[in-house]
Short mmCIF file of N, CA, C and O in Angstrom, two decimals:
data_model
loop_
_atom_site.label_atom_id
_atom_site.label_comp_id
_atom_site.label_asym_id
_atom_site.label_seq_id
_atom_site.Cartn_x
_atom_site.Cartn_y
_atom_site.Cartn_z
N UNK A 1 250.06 79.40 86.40
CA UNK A 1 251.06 78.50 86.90
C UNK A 1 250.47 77.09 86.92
O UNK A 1 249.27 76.82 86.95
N UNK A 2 251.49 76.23 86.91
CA UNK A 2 250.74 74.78 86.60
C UNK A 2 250.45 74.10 88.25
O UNK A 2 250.65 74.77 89.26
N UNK A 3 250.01 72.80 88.27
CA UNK A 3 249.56 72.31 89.27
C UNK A 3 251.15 72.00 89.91
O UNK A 3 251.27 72.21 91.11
N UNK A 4 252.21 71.58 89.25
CA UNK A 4 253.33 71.37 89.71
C UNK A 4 253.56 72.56 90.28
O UNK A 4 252.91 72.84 91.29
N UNK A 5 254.48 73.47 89.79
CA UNK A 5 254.96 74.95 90.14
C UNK A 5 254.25 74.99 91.79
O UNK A 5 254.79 74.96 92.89
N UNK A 6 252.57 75.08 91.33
CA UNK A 6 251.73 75.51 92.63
C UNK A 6 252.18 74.32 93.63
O UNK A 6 252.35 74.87 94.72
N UNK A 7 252.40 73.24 93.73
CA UNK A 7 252.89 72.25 94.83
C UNK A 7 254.42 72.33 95.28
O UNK A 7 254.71 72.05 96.45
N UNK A 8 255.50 72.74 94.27
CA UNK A 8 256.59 73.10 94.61
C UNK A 8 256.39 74.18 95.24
O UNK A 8 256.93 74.10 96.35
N UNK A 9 255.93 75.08 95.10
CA UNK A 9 256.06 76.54 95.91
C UNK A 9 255.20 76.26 97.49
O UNK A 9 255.77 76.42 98.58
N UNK A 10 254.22 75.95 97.39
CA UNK A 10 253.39 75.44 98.66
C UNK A 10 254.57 74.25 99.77
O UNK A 10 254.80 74.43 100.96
N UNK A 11 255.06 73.22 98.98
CA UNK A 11 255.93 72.24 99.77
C UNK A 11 257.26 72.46 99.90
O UNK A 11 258.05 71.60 100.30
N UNK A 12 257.64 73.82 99.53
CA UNK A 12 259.55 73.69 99.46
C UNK A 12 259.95 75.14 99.06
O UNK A 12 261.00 75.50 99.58
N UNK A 13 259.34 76.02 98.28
CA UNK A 13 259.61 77.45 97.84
C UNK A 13 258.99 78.43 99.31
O UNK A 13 259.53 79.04 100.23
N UNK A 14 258.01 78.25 99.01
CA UNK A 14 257.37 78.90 100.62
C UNK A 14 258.07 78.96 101.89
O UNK A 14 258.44 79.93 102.55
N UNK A 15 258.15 77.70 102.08
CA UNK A 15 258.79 77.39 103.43
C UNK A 15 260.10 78.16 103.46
O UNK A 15 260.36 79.11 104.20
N UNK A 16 260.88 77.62 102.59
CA UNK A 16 262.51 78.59 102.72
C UNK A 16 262.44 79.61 102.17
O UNK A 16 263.49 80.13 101.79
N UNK A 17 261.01 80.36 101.92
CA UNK A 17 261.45 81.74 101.75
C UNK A 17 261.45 82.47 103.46
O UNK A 17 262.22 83.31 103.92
N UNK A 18 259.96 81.58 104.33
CA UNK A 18 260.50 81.83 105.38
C UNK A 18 260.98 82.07 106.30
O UNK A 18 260.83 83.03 107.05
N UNK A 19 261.85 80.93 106.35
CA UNK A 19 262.90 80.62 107.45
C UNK A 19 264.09 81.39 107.01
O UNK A 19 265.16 81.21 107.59
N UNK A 20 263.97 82.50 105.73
CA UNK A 20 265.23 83.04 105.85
C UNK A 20 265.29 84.10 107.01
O UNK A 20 264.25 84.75 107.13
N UNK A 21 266.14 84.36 107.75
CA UNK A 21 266.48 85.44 108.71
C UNK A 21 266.04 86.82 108.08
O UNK A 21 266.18 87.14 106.90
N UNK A 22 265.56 87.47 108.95
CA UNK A 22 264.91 89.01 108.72
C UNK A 22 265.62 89.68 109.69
O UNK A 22 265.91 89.13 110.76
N UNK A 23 266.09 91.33 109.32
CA UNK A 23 266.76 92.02 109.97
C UNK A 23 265.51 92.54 110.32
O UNK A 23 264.41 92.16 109.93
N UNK A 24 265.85 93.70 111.31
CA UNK A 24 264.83 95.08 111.47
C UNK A 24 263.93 95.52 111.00
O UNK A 24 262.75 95.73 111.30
N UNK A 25 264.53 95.66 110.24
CA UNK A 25 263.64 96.54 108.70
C UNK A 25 263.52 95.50 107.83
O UNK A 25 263.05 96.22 106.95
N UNK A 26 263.54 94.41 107.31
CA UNK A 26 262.66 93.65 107.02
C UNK A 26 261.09 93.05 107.54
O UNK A 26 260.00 92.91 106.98
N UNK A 27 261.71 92.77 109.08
CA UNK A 27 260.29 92.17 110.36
C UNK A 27 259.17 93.59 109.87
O UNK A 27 258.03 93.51 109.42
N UNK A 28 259.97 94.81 110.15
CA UNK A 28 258.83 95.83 110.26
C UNK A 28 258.34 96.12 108.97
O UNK A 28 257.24 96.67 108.98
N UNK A 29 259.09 95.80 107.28
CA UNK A 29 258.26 95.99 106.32
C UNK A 29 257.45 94.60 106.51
O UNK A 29 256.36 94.80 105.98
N UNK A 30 257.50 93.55 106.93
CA UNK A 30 256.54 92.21 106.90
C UNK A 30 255.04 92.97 107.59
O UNK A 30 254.01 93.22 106.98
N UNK A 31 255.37 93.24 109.16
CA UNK A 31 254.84 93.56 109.94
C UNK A 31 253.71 94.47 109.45
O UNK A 31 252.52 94.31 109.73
N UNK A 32 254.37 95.74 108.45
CA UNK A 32 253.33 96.89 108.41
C UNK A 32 252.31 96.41 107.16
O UNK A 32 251.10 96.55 107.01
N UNK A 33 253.22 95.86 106.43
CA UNK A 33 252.16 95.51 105.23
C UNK A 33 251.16 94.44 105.79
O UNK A 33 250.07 94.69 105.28
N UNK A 34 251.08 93.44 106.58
CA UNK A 34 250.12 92.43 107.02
C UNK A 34 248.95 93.24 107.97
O UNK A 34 247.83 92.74 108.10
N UNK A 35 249.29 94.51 108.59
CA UNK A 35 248.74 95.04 109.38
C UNK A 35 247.78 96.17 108.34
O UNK A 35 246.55 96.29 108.36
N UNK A 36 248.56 96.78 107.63
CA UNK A 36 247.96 98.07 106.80
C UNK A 36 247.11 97.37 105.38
O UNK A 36 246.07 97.78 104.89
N UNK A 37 247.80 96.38 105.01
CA UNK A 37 247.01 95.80 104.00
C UNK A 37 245.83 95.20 104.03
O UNK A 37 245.69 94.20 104.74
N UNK A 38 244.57 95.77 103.11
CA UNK A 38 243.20 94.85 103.15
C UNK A 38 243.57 93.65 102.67
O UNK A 38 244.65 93.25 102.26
N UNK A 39 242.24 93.00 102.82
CA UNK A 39 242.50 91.42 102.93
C UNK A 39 242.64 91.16 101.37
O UNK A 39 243.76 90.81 101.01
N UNK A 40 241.45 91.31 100.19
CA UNK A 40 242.55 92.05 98.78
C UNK A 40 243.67 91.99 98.65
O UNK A 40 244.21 90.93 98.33
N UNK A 41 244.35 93.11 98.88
CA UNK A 41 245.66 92.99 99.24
C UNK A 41 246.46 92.39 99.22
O UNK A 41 247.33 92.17 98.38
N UNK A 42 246.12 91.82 100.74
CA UNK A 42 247.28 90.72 100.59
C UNK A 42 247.51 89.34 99.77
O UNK A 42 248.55 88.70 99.62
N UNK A 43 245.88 89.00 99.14
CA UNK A 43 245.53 88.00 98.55
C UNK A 43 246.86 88.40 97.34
O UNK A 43 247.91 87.85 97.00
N UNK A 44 246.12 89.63 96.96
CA UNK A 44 247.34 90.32 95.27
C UNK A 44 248.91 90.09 95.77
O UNK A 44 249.55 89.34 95.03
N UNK A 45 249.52 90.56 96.80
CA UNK A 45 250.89 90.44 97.08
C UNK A 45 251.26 88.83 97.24
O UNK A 45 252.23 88.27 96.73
N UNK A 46 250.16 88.16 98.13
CA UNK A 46 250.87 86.49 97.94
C UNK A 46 251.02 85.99 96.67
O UNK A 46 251.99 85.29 96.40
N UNK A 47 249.98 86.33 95.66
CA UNK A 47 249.94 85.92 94.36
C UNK A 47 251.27 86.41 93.56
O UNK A 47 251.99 85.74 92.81
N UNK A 48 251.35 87.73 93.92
CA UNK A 48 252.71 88.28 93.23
C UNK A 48 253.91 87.78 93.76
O UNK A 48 254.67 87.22 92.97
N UNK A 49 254.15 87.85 94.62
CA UNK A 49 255.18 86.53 95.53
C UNK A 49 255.40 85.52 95.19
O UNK A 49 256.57 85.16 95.08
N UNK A 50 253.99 84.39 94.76
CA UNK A 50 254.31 83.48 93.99
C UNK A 50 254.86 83.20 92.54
O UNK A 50 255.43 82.17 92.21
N UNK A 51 254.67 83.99 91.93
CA UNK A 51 255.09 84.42 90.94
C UNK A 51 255.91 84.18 90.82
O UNK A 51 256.27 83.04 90.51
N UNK A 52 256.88 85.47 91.07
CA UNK A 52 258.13 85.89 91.47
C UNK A 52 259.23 84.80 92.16
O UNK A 52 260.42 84.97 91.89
N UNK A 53 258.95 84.01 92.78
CA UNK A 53 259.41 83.05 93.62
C UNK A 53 259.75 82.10 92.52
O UNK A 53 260.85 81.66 92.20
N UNK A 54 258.00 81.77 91.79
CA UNK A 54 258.32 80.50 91.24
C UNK A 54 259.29 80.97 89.80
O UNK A 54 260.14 80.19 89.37
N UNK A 55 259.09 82.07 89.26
CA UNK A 55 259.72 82.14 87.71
C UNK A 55 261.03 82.21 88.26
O UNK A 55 261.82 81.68 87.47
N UNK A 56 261.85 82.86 89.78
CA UNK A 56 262.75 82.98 90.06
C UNK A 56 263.26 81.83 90.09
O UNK A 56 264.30 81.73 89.43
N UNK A 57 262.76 80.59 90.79
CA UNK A 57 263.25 79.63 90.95
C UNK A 57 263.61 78.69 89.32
O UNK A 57 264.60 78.03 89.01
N UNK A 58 262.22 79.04 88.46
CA UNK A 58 262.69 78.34 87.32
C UNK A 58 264.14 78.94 86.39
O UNK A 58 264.69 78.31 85.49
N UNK A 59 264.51 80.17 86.84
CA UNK A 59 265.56 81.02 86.18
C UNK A 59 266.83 80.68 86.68
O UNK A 59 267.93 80.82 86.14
N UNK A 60 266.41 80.00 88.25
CA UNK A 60 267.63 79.11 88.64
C UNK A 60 267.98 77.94 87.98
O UNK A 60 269.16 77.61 87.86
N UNK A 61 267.21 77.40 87.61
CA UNK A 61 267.36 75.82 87.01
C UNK A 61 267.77 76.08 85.78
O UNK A 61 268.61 75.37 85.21
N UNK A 62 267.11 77.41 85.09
CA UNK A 62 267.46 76.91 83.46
C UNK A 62 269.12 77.70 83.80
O UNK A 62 270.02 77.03 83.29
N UNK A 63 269.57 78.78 84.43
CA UNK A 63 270.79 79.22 84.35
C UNK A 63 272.05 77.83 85.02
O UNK A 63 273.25 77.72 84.79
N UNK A 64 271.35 77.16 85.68
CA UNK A 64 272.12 76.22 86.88
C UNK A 64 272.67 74.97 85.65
O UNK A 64 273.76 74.41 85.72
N UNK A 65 271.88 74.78 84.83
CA UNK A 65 271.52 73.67 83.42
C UNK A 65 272.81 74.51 82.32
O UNK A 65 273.80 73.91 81.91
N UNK A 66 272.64 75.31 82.15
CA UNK A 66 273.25 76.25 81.00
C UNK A 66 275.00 76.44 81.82
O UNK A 66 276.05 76.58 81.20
N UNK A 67 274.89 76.40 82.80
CA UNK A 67 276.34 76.52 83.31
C UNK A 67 276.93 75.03 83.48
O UNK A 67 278.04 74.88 82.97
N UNK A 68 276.56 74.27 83.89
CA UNK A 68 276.41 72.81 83.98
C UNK A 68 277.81 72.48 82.81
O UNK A 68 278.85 71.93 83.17
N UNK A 69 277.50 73.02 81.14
CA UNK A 69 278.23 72.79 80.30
C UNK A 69 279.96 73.20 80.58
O UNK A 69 281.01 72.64 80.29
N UNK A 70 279.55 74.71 81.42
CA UNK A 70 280.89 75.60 81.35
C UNK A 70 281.91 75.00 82.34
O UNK A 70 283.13 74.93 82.23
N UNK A 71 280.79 74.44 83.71
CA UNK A 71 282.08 73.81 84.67
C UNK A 71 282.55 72.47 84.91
O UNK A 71 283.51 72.27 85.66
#
């Protein structure tokens, strides 16, 4: 990932993944994996998170761009 991507996700992707509201069973899958997971671990899942976050977010832009024409 580039130095951008990594500063968007750190200043603005991160944060509102956040602050989104967690039910029940979300808090307690957060909860068990931070607790049961080695430190490894969790290093691999934030990384995969980022990932995921950031290609998600770029799949917003290029679909958000591509519709742009239709509406």
């Amino acid at each position: 990932m580039n130095d951008f991507m990594t500063w968007l996700y750190e200043h603005y992707i991160e944060p509102e993944i956040r602050l989104q509201p967690k039910d029940d069973g979300d808090t307690f899958r957060f909860s068990l994996m931070e607790s049961a997971a080695a430190p490894q671990e969790r290093e691999d899942i934030a990384a995969a998170l980022r990932f995921y976050a950031c290609h998600g977010f770029l799949l917003g832009l290029r679909t958000g761009a591509g519709l742009g024409q239709l509406l």
